[in-house]
């Protein structure tokens, strides 16, 4: 078996090598052509090898960048629909261009998805000349772009954008009342930069479009005034591993007394109970400077993987409102959810998908199982000579941070540049305060463009840069003069993360293109990873790597479960949207313009109500496990039943509403405004609702039993 597998691998490798040799042979010939001859050759190119060779010659001619063999190998992997793992500094941006252009030759549009607006703008501008030389048009989507500009950008052969912008535009298109209001054309191909970030870390995050009216209640602020005085263990208990809080009897009595309610767990007090649980969760688990920041009177969520602010991301409605109450800022309107799609399901809409990243191999199984994508590890152009030291483990955070500070000072005395990757904004600010006597820069997840400039100079002599882990991602760190002799860039990690990928991304900042470099992680038994997942056996030495592997397996199981749960609703959404699009475009003849508009608005309203019903169903089915049942089967059966009812209601309501508006008319311009946001990837809409509902039942039964005993 080993010989068989080895022979397969060698055949694959030799095939790629022969393709690279063919490309290089053609490059030598094509390089002698003038521009017009080269453009003509691009138009005639019918094979991938020929087209990649032409693109490589164009890149050298326009940008002065000769593509390495490993970049050509990466381009071939992308063009064959794979995830290409290419290390930091290996030139992924240029490697993608031949594959993007190859897909774009079909004239159906290619979306190149980046992790932020800055990279989308940068890469589109940087590579525009190559595409245009090949006869391809290039567009770029940015936030707050007018509809007409978006339409033009999406009509281009190549469109650079963040996945969020593409997804929000898709959701807005699903609510359009006129075809001219839609910006997308049918999806064809997606080339994903930093594919691990989008397809793994952010895959489950739902993109939401909301609208309608929703008046703000004073209840969250009233609850917060009470719960902020609660004491842990006396008024509530905390399950650190399960991320749950539970009221004690003293806490229950305090709430009932403050709100003059006889039984907090009665059905009519469910809103109060949920608000209390959300408030306690916000106070107990979500920390300012770590999980969120408050800027200009707005609570802004911080991504747990990137350590940066995520614009327009909200926790589920009740929890986010609880945080706003906790911080004393204005409560945002919640509205009604009109549509939603996860990034995972959005990507599945593309017939062709490929991607690139510096870290994919550890998640190869997930890429294959969820997306049907194979991972190809591309070798580095030059051997990696970075020294990765073993982790250093300390009993407490305090001891760890003191050691980190001493190590920064030691390295800085030699002139060696140091890049410190922290897990939170609060930690980066704390380390900055401790090293106030050393000139340094701090990146706190605010501005991608400014971060990129600072990160690019982090390899200069004497530089000390303290940053959340992912700041400036996509930017090369080049060593300054004389730095190689000092050992290169020294990367220090102050925490191990739940995913080894995140740690490897930080390590990869050093040692680019054969440069020397050093990496070391400082870990303590009080770090979040150790507290949440470490062993309780005080005699055994915790192994962060082993813990990470276990957690990665657990998270994969969760993502698979979420993918399973979202399958039925996605099938329903596609069925409804296909019907709606046929009505919108006129493929289904309506008898009049009025009937068309009534049909569209009715579908939208009933679909929104259906989403709310599905959310209620999801909250309830978890309790099926108490009786030994399968919650997924219960959810599936319930969802199918609800969808059948939705189809019936659409058929019933359209003629009914049409007769009602014939007398009064309908004005599309009066439709309520909509807004978009990201929410969390909780399986159930609120992290507490399912817990609250079950707890309500338990406590109500307990109280009934206690009262019977008293009588």
XYZ file of C-alpha atoms in Angstrom:
711
model
C 0.000 0.000 0.000
C 2.825 2.408 0.861
C 4.490 1.722 -2.506
C 1.150 2.288 -4.279
C 0.528 5.613 -2.526
C 4.122 6.672 -3.128
C 3.758 5.903 -6.830
C 0.537 7.953 -7.018
C 2.242 10.884 -5.311
C 5.290 10.692 -7.543
C 3.096 10.552 -10.664
C 1.163 13.621 -9.466
C 4.367 15.488 -8.678
C 5.952 14.584 -11.991
C 2.806 15.706 -13.842
C 2.938 19.112 -12.146
C 6.656 19.370 -12.830
C 6.128 18.608 -16.492
C 3.440 21.317 -16.640
C 5.780 23.820 -14.995
C 8.518 22.889 -17.480
C 6.109 23.381 -20.366
C 5.039 26.775 -18.978
C 8.638 27.895 -18.601
C 9.480 26.734 -22.124
C 6.561 28.749 -23.497
C 7.497 31.780 -21.370
C 10.896 31.893 -23.033
C 9.291 31.952 -26.474
C 6.436 34.317 -25.621
C 8.756 36.827 -23.984
C 10.129 37.645 -27.452
C 6.716 38.806 -28.733
C 5.733 42.470 -28.746
C 2.632 43.649 -26.869
C 0.208 43.289 -29.777
C 1.451 39.801 -30.608
C 1.215 38.803 -26.954
C -2.347 40.127 -26.698
C -3.293 38.182 -29.801
C -1.777 35.040 -28.300
C -3.843 35.541 -25.148
C -7.005 35.706 -27.210
C -6.137 32.456 -28.990
C -4.878 30.518 -25.935
C -6.933 27.353 -25.555
C -4.976 25.443 -22.931
C -4.305 26.276 -19.296
C -0.546 25.812 -19.704
C -0.425 28.296 -22.586
C -2.608 30.828 -20.782
C -0.591 30.654 -17.538
C 2.610 31.148 -19.533
C 1.169 34.215 -21.277
C -0.048 35.694 -17.976
C 3.386 35.158 -16.394
C 5.046 37.024 -19.266
C 2.549 39.890 -18.943
C 3.194 40.115 -15.176
C 6.936 40.356 -15.765
C 6.472 42.954 -18.495
C 4.023 45.216 -16.614
C 4.990 44.764 -12.959
C 8.572 43.570 -13.225
C 7.629 40.460 -11.250
C 8.924 37.165 -12.596
C 6.737 34.343 -11.319
C 8.582 31.592 -9.434
C 7.876 27.955 -10.196
C 6.000 27.619 -6.903
C 3.741 30.510 -7.888
C 2.993 28.773 -11.161
C 2.220 25.610 -9.199
C -0.152 27.601 -7.008
C -1.873 29.020 -10.084
C -2.366 25.521 -11.502
C -3.829 24.325 -8.190
C -6.317 27.201 -8.137
C -7.279 26.701 -11.766
C -8.031 23.035 -10.990
C -10.399 23.991 -8.157
C -8.183 23.374 -5.121
C -7.130 25.182 -1.965
C -3.486 26.149 -2.404
C -1.499 26.439 0.825
C 1.277 28.962 0.205
C 3.374 30.379 3.009
C 3.552 34.061 3.910
C 5.733 36.046 1.531
C 5.482 33.521 -1.312
C 3.450 35.861 -3.541
C -0.092 34.486 -3.297
C -1.661 37.630 -4.768
C 0.259 37.299 -8.031
C -0.042 33.497 -8.055
C -3.819 33.830 -8.157
C -3.922 36.086 -11.229
C -3.425 33.414 -13.949
C -6.194 31.290 -12.396
C -8.544 34.267 -11.973
C -7.955 35.295 -15.579
C -8.459 31.703 -16.766
C -11.879 31.565 -15.086
C -12.699 35.090 -16.318
C -12.185 34.074 -19.964
C -15.656 32.512 -19.771
C -17.090 36.059 -19.452
C -19.473 34.980 -16.680
C -17.716 36.905 -13.918
C -15.207 35.900 -11.239
C -15.427 37.138 -7.651
C -12.070 37.445 -5.919
C -12.922 37.526 -2.225
C -10.558 39.178 0.248
C -10.711 39.582 4.026
C -11.140 43.362 4.068
C -11.897 46.370 1.884
C -8.304 47.567 1.936
C -6.969 44.359 0.375
C -9.763 44.328 -2.202
C -8.844 47.868 -3.306
C -5.104 47.190 -3.170
C -5.161 43.943 -5.139
C -7.617 45.183 -7.772
C -5.461 48.248 -8.402
C -2.180 46.314 -8.295
C -3.233 43.591 -10.748
C -5.568 45.656 -12.948
C -2.983 46.191 -15.671
C -2.452 42.443 -16.192
C -6.164 41.754 -16.554
C -6.716 44.652 -18.931
C -3.732 43.575 -21.056
C -5.475 40.191 -21.377
C -8.685 41.922 -22.491
C -10.520 41.533 -19.168
C -12.362 44.246 -17.217
C -11.824 44.738 -13.466
C -14.139 46.081 -10.767
C -13.930 46.534 -7.010
C -16.744 46.624 -4.449
C -16.339 48.841 -1.409
C -18.580 49.722 1.508
C -21.216 52.435 1.003
C -20.938 52.165 -2.773
C -23.999 53.418 -4.724
C -26.175 50.816 -6.432
C -25.264 51.884 -9.955
C -21.522 51.582 -9.250
C -22.054 48.156 -7.722
C -23.912 46.994 -10.810
C -21.051 48.129 -13.041
C -18.466 46.456 -10.804
C -20.330 43.141 -10.799
C -20.667 43.253 -14.592
C -16.874 43.239 -14.902
C -15.031 40.040 -15.801
C -13.133 40.208 -12.484
C -14.627 41.716 -9.337
C -12.661 42.135 -6.093
C -14.754 42.341 -2.929
C -15.090 41.078 0.614
C -17.357 38.078 1.083
C -19.564 40.152 3.383
C -20.225 42.770 0.703
C -21.031 40.073 -1.854
C -23.361 38.385 0.630
C -25.173 41.544 1.703
C -25.703 42.504 -1.936
C -27.113 39.028 -2.515
C -29.577 39.450 0.372
C -30.651 42.884 -0.850
C -31.207 41.443 -4.312
C -33.613 38.909 -2.817
C -35.856 41.773 -1.652
C -35.777 43.826 -4.854
C -39.149 44.823 -6.303
C -37.759 45.588 -9.779
C -35.059 43.742 -11.772
C -33.197 47.028 -12.216
C -32.663 47.178 -8.445
C -30.596 43.977 -8.413
C -26.818 44.257 -8.661
C -25.666 40.637 -9.060
C -25.708 38.449 -12.108
C -25.747 34.629 -11.687
C -22.747 33.401 -9.695
C -20.036 31.636 -11.711
C -16.668 31.383 -9.940
C -15.151 32.448 -6.625
C -11.425 32.685 -5.894
C -10.998 33.106 -2.151
C -7.993 34.809 -0.607
C -7.221 33.749 2.988
C -9.549 30.802 2.414
C -9.119 29.410 5.912
C -10.455 32.633 7.414
C -13.544 32.694 5.214
C -14.324 28.999 4.808
C -13.470 27.888 8.355
C -13.352 30.728 10.898
C -16.220 32.793 9.485
C -18.111 30.096 7.589
C -20.938 29.771 10.106
C -21.503 33.489 10.611
C -24.943 34.460 9.322
C -25.308 37.587 7.225
C -28.642 39.172 8.096
C -30.904 41.714 6.429
C -33.536 43.290 8.662
C -36.252 45.877 8.357
C -39.604 47.018 9.620
C -40.377 48.763 12.848
C -39.416 47.588 16.299
C -39.873 49.955 19.188
C -37.275 49.899 21.924
C -38.246 48.586 25.333
C -37.049 50.032 28.611
C -36.803 46.504 30.012
C -33.086 45.913 29.170
C -32.010 49.062 31.033
C -34.221 48.244 34.019
C -32.809 44.719 34.167
C -29.229 45.971 33.882
C -29.659 48.320 36.842
C -30.564 45.251 38.903
C -28.127 42.620 37.599
C -25.015 44.795 37.768
C -25.365 44.582 41.548
C -25.620 40.771 41.511
C -22.796 38.753 43.054
C -21.554 35.509 41.576
C -22.295 32.421 43.690
C -24.915 34.343 45.684
C -27.265 35.576 42.939
C -26.065 33.395 40.065
C -23.655 30.610 39.177
C -21.374 30.342 36.171
C -20.587 27.311 34.063
C -17.317 28.470 32.533
C -17.021 25.543 30.123
C -20.615 25.658 28.912
C -20.713 29.453 28.808
C -23.952 29.503 30.759
C -25.206 31.424 33.770
C -27.961 30.281 36.115
C -29.895 32.235 38.702
C -29.751 30.993 42.256
C -32.790 31.084 44.527
C -31.527 34.397 45.922
C -31.226 35.790 42.393
C -34.726 34.619 41.491
C -36.198 36.266 44.574
C -34.320 39.504 43.836
C -35.774 39.677 40.318
C -39.295 38.807 41.457
C -39.125 41.446 44.170
C -37.715 44.163 41.883
C -40.285 43.560 39.144
C -43.193 42.658 41.428
C -43.907 39.365 39.708
C -45.188 36.351 41.580
C -43.411 33.728 39.500
C -40.460 34.629 37.277
C -40.864 31.318 35.438
C -44.470 31.801 34.428
C -45.061 31.941 30.660
C -46.070 35.611 30.764
C -42.701 36.506 32.353
C -40.573 34.771 29.722
C -39.403 38.102 28.211
C -38.221 39.262 31.641
C -36.456 35.978 32.363
C -34.709 36.042 28.972
C -33.622 39.664 29.501
C -32.170 38.739 32.915
C -30.254 35.786 31.448
C -28.911 37.930 28.590
C -27.831 40.618 31.021
C -26.074 38.144 33.296
C -24.364 36.555 30.306
C -23.147 39.967 29.158
C -21.742 40.828 32.577
C -20.229 37.403 33.282
C -18.683 36.457 29.948
C -18.305 39.375 27.544
C -15.484 41.745 28.403
C -14.866 45.233 27.090
C -11.522 45.441 25.306
C -11.525 41.705 24.616
C -14.893 40.697 23.179
C -15.994 44.181 22.163
C -15.043 47.850 22.130
C -17.172 50.941 22.633
C -16.439 53.617 20.040
C -18.453 56.771 19.464
C -21.333 55.432 21.523
C -21.542 52.130 19.643
C -20.764 48.605 20.865
C -18.458 47.037 18.275
C -17.770 43.301 18.309
C -14.183 42.011 18.170
C -13.561 38.883 16.118
C -12.198 36.104 18.337
C -9.854 34.815 15.615
C -8.621 38.053 14.087
C -8.613 40.195 17.197
C -10.043 43.052 15.160
C -13.282 45.007 15.078
C -15.890 43.531 12.756
C -18.078 46.334 11.362
C -21.823 45.747 11.668
C -21.550 42.493 13.603
C -24.087 42.021 16.372
C -24.727 39.305 18.876
C -28.256 37.851 18.803
C -30.719 40.644 19.494
C -31.322 40.283 23.210
C -27.669 39.752 24.107
C -26.411 42.692 22.053
C -29.035 44.939 23.633
C -27.907 43.735 27.056
C -24.326 44.798 26.257
C -25.560 48.200 25.091
C -27.408 48.571 28.406
C -24.334 47.428 30.310
C -22.207 50.097 28.610
C -24.853 52.840 28.833
C -25.079 53.504 25.093
C -28.178 54.001 22.958
C -30.063 50.796 22.196
C -30.151 49.975 18.478
C -33.383 49.134 16.713
C -33.691 45.379 16.254
C -36.285 45.174 13.501
C -37.488 41.973 11.893
C -35.173 39.527 10.113
C -36.150 39.517 6.435
C -33.449 37.184 5.183
C -30.239 35.486 6.214
C -27.492 33.313 4.751
C -24.252 31.952 6.199
C -20.991 32.517 4.360
C -20.736 28.733 4.083
C -24.009 28.570 2.153
C -23.159 31.662 0.123
C -19.978 30.054 -1.188
C -21.925 26.892 -2.038
C -23.910 28.937 -4.592
C -20.830 29.206 -6.834
C -20.379 26.409 -9.409
C -16.600 26.881 -9.244
C -14.661 27.600 -6.040
C -10.955 27.637 -5.196
C -8.825 29.430 -2.656
C -5.417 30.151 -1.204
C -4.025 30.681 2.256
C -0.881 30.263 4.309
C -2.511 27.680 6.583
C -4.864 25.022 5.275
C -3.300 21.595 5.782
C -4.520 21.197 9.380
C -8.090 21.671 8.124
C -7.766 19.534 4.982
C -10.413 17.084 6.196
C -12.925 19.867 6.733
C -12.281 21.466 3.342
C -12.884 18.076 1.770
C -15.921 17.079 3.868
C -17.827 20.378 3.769
C -16.770 21.952 0.478
C -15.435 19.051 -1.587
C -12.157 20.958 -1.966
C -8.748 19.296 -1.892
C -5.778 21.049 -0.287
C -2.488 21.196 -2.166
C 0.540 22.244 -0.123
C 2.821 24.326 -2.342
C 6.517 24.182 -1.388
C 8.319 27.399 -0.557
C 10.520 29.046 -3.147
C 13.422 28.911 -0.703
C 13.864 26.608 2.312
C 12.371 27.854 5.602
C 15.169 28.531 8.084
C 13.003 30.069 10.821
C 13.653 28.654 14.290
C 10.418 27.718 16.078
C 11.217 27.362 19.768
C 9.121 25.134 22.069
C 6.381 26.815 24.101
C 7.277 28.255 27.494
C 4.669 27.428 30.165
C 4.042 29.520 33.312
C 1.697 28.973 36.271
C 0.069 32.423 36.059
C -0.671 35.130 33.508
C 1.298 37.595 35.567
C 4.461 35.477 35.426
C 3.951 34.916 31.710
C 3.573 38.620 30.934
C 6.639 39.527 32.989
C 8.626 36.944 31.008
C 7.298 38.345 27.716
C 8.307 41.870 28.730
C 11.794 40.714 29.709
C 12.158 38.864 26.395
C 11.099 41.982 24.483
C 13.701 44.027 26.333
C 16.418 41.401 25.765
C 15.800 41.223 22.015
C 15.433 45.005 21.680
C 18.835 45.561 23.286
C 20.382 43.697 20.337
C 18.400 45.664 17.743
C 16.447 42.592 16.636
C 12.892 43.549 15.549
C 10.108 41.993 17.628
C 6.481 41.385 16.679
C 4.215 40.455 19.601
C 0.902 38.818 18.730
C -1.748 39.163 21.440
C -5.188 37.604 21.752
C -7.051 40.815 22.590
C -6.986 44.579 22.412
C -6.854 44.750 26.211
C -3.760 42.548 26.337
C -1.957 44.566 23.681
C -2.659 47.789 25.593
C -1.454 46.211 28.835
C 1.851 45.113 27.267
C 2.213 48.563 25.717
C 1.884 50.159 29.160
C 4.547 47.830 30.562
C 7.010 48.739 27.787
C 6.383 52.472 27.730
C 10.154 53.128 27.919
C 10.746 51.276 24.630
C 9.699 52.936 21.346
C 6.990 50.715 19.870
C 3.822 50.673 17.798
C 0.466 49.227 18.848
C -2.156 47.976 16.406
C -5.628 47.715 17.869
C -7.795 46.487 15.020
C -8.914 49.916 13.870
C -7.675 50.676 10.362
C -6.534 48.045 7.858
C -4.656 50.466 5.625
C -2.703 52.054 8.484
C -2.048 48.613 9.973
C -0.654 47.317 6.696
C 1.861 50.177 6.571
C 2.981 49.581 10.158
C 3.192 45.793 9.750
C 5.243 46.199 6.579
C 7.907 48.036 8.644
C 7.858 45.595 11.571
C 11.033 43.936 10.259
C 13.229 47.024 10.535
C 16.029 47.148 13.076
C 14.921 48.120 16.636
C 11.213 47.864 15.682
C 8.852 46.641 18.397
C 5.288 46.046 17.224
C 2.486 44.916 19.533
C -0.536 43.707 17.650
C -3.672 41.655 17.822
C -2.908 38.459 15.964
C -4.360 39.176 12.549
C -3.681 42.875 12.125
C -2.231 43.718 8.739
C -2.855 40.247 7.337
C -1.954 40.037 3.664
C 1.086 42.309 4.069
C 4.700 41.169 3.677
C 7.199 41.967 6.411
C 10.569 42.615 4.775
C 13.724 42.644 6.882
C 15.587 45.914 7.264
C 19.283 46.376 6.630
C 21.439 44.240 8.867
C 18.475 42.501 10.521
C 19.275 39.099 9.002
C 22.566 39.076 10.922
C 20.592 39.679 14.144
C 18.490 36.562 13.585
C 15.663 38.098 11.586
C 12.222 39.012 12.877
C 11.385 37.612 16.328
C 7.700 36.695 16.623
C 6.320 36.268 20.156
C 2.883 34.781 20.750
C 1.273 35.511 24.108
C -1.443 32.835 23.866
C -2.171 29.548 22.123
C -5.500 29.555 20.306
C -8.187 26.957 19.882
C -6.945 26.392 16.339
C -3.316 25.612 15.536
C -3.856 27.480 12.270
C -4.091 30.804 14.064
C -0.773 30.166 15.807
C 0.848 29.087 12.540
C -0.345 32.286 10.881
C 1.488 34.282 13.518
C 4.639 32.173 13.220
C 4.532 32.651 9.460
C 5.132 36.369 9.866
C 8.821 35.509 10.282
C 11.057 33.576 7.901
C 9.594 34.683 4.565
C 11.443 33.782 1.340
C 14.306 32.034 3.134
C 14.875 34.891 5.605
C 16.078 33.974 9.081
C 13.518 34.341 11.849
C 12.486 33.163 15.293
C 9.161 32.331 16.921
C 8.206 31.433 20.464
C 4.907 31.170 22.355
C 4.523 32.093 26.019
C 1.633 30.244 27.681
C 0.142 30.186 31.178
C -2.199 27.852 33.025
C -4.531 30.842 33.447
C -4.956 31.391 29.697
C -8.457 30.912 28.332
C -7.498 27.772 26.389
C -6.136 26.102 29.524
C -9.035 27.121 31.762
C -11.737 26.028 29.342
C -10.193 22.807 28.070
C -7.229 21.910 30.269
C -7.173 18.891 32.527
C -8.241 19.166 36.148
C -5.467 16.760 37.148
C -2.945 18.944 38.947
C -0.253 16.240 38.686
C -0.194 16.184 34.887
C 1.540 18.786 32.733
C -0.932 20.370 30.265
C -0.013 19.993 26.609
C -1.366 22.966 24.625
C -0.867 21.151 21.295
C -2.873 18.149 22.470
C -5.604 20.442 23.803
C -5.726 22.265 20.461
C -6.174 19.001 18.542
C -9.030 17.966 20.825
C -10.738 21.357 20.502
C -10.289 21.386 16.725
C -12.095 18.049 16.602
C -14.921 19.396 18.772
C -15.254 22.523 16.640
C -15.342 20.444 13.459
C -18.188 18.403 14.936
C -20.050 21.628 15.770
C -19.555 23.009 12.266
C -20.792 19.761 10.745
C -23.856 19.847 12.993
C -24.566 23.464 12.081
C -24.147 22.638 8.398
C -26.605 19.788 8.844
C -29.161 21.990 10.588
C -28.849 24.734 7.990
C -29.360 22.345 5.062
C -33.165 22.208 5.219
C -33.644 25.958 5.620
C -31.212 26.596 2.753
C -33.175 24.274 0.466
C -36.367 26.083 1.445
C -34.771 29.497 0.901
C -33.591 28.542 -2.570
C -37.028 27.189 -3.513
C -38.781 30.370 -2.341
C -36.208 32.655 -3.942
C -36.405 30.849 -7.283
C -40.171 31.333 -7.278
C -39.740 34.963 -6.207
C -37.147 35.644 -8.911
C -39.467 34.204 -11.544
C -42.195 36.584 -10.347
C -39.744 39.502 -10.291
C -38.386 38.872 -13.775
C -41.756 38.135 -15.357
C -40.944 34.480 -16.051
C -44.175 33.793 -14.143
C -46.866 36.019 -15.788
C -48.819 38.056 -13.431
C -51.990 39.622 -14.635
C -50.851 43.153 -13.769
C -48.027 45.201 -12.285
C -50.095 45.535 -9.117
C -50.362 41.757 -8.759
C -46.613 41.389 -9.306
C -45.808 43.875 -6.544
C -48.350 42.365 -4.155
C -46.960 38.883 -4.829
C -43.390 40.007 -4.076
C -44.228 41.853 -0.871
C -46.409 38.981 0.331
C -43.664 36.437 -0.284
C -41.189 38.613 1.621
C -43.463 39.101 4.622
C -44.442 35.445 4.879
C -40.836 34.294 4.471
C -39.830 36.574 7.355
C -42.564 35.046 9.500
C -41.379 31.588 8.441
C -37.830 32.413 9.599
C -39.205 33.413 13.006
C -41.155 30.139 13.204
C -38.033 28.147 12.325
C -36.102 29.987 15.037
C -38.765 29.066 17.576
C -38.602 25.455 16.370
C -34.805 25.367 16.772
C -35.102 26.687 20.316
C -37.494 23.931 21.247
C -36.102 20.797 19.616
C -33.005 20.720 21.808
C -35.219 19.474 24.627
C -36.063 16.392 22.571
C -32.764 14.974 23.788
C -34.159 14.872 27.325
C -36.550 12.154 26.181
C -33.849 10.291 24.280
C -34.994 11.618 20.890
C -32.966 12.982 17.979
C -33.274 16.806 17.835
C -32.186 16.951 14.188
C -34.918 14.557 13.084
C -37.452 16.527 15.143
C -36.242 19.788 13.604
C -36.312 18.337 10.086
C -39.875 17.084 10.448
C -41.018 20.357 11.965
C -39.271 22.432 9.295
C -40.861 20.434 6.477
C -44.280 20.876 8.074
C -43.737 24.625 8.474
C -42.630 24.954 4.856
C -45.749 23.179 3.662
C -47.791 25.687 5.617
C -45.750 28.552 4.088
C -46.554 27.367 0.574
C -50.242 27.208 1.452
C -50.200 30.695 2.974
C -48.481 32.218 -0.074
C -51.206 30.776 -2.314
C -53.943 32.004 0.047
C -52.572 35.440 0.917
C -51.650 36.790 -2.523
C -55.212 36.903 -3.896
C -56.575 38.077 -0.538
C -54.100 40.970 -0.309
C -54.514 41.801 -3.965
C -58.211 42.411 -3.489
C -57.478 44.592 -0.455
C -54.996 46.875 -2.232
C -56.937 47.237 -5.480
C -59.032 49.840 -3.775
C -56.138 51.690 -2.123
C -53.203 50.965 -4.449
C -49.610 50.202 -3.438
C -46.628 52.535 -3.305
C -43.277 50.642 -3.481
C -41.401 53.745 -2.314
C -43.144 53.497 1.059
C -41.520 50.169 1.813
C -39.645 50.203 5.132
C -35.900 50.775 5.046
C -33.621 47.774 5.512
C -30.231 47.359 7.092
C -27.664 44.564 7.180
C -25.489 43.129 9.906
C -23.534 40.060 10.931
C -24.529 37.993 13.904
C -22.950 35.098 15.776
C -22.860 31.490 14.642
C -24.974 30.132 17.468
C -26.971 27.075 16.496
C -29.984 28.613 18.205
C -30.830 32.271 17.826
C -29.844 33.272 21.351
C -27.221 31.634 23.547
C -29.704 31.753 26.400
C -33.194 31.261 25.001
C -33.012 27.481 24.827
C -31.530 27.425 28.320
C -34.164 29.829 29.616
C -37.070 27.874 28.216
C -35.860 24.614 29.686
C -35.026 26.262 32.982
C -38.478 27.829 33.079
C -40.074 24.433 32.780
C -37.854 22.912 35.439
C -38.303 25.762 37.913
C -42.061 25.943 37.344
C -42.359 22.224 38.057
C -40.145 22.569 41.126
C -42.206 25.438 42.485
C -45.464 23.624 41.872
C -44.088 20.655 43.731
C -42.871 22.830 46.601
C -46.193 24.636 46.889
C -48.069 21.324 46.951
C -45.832 20.238 49.792
C -46.643 23.387 51.737
C -50.380 22.818 51.368
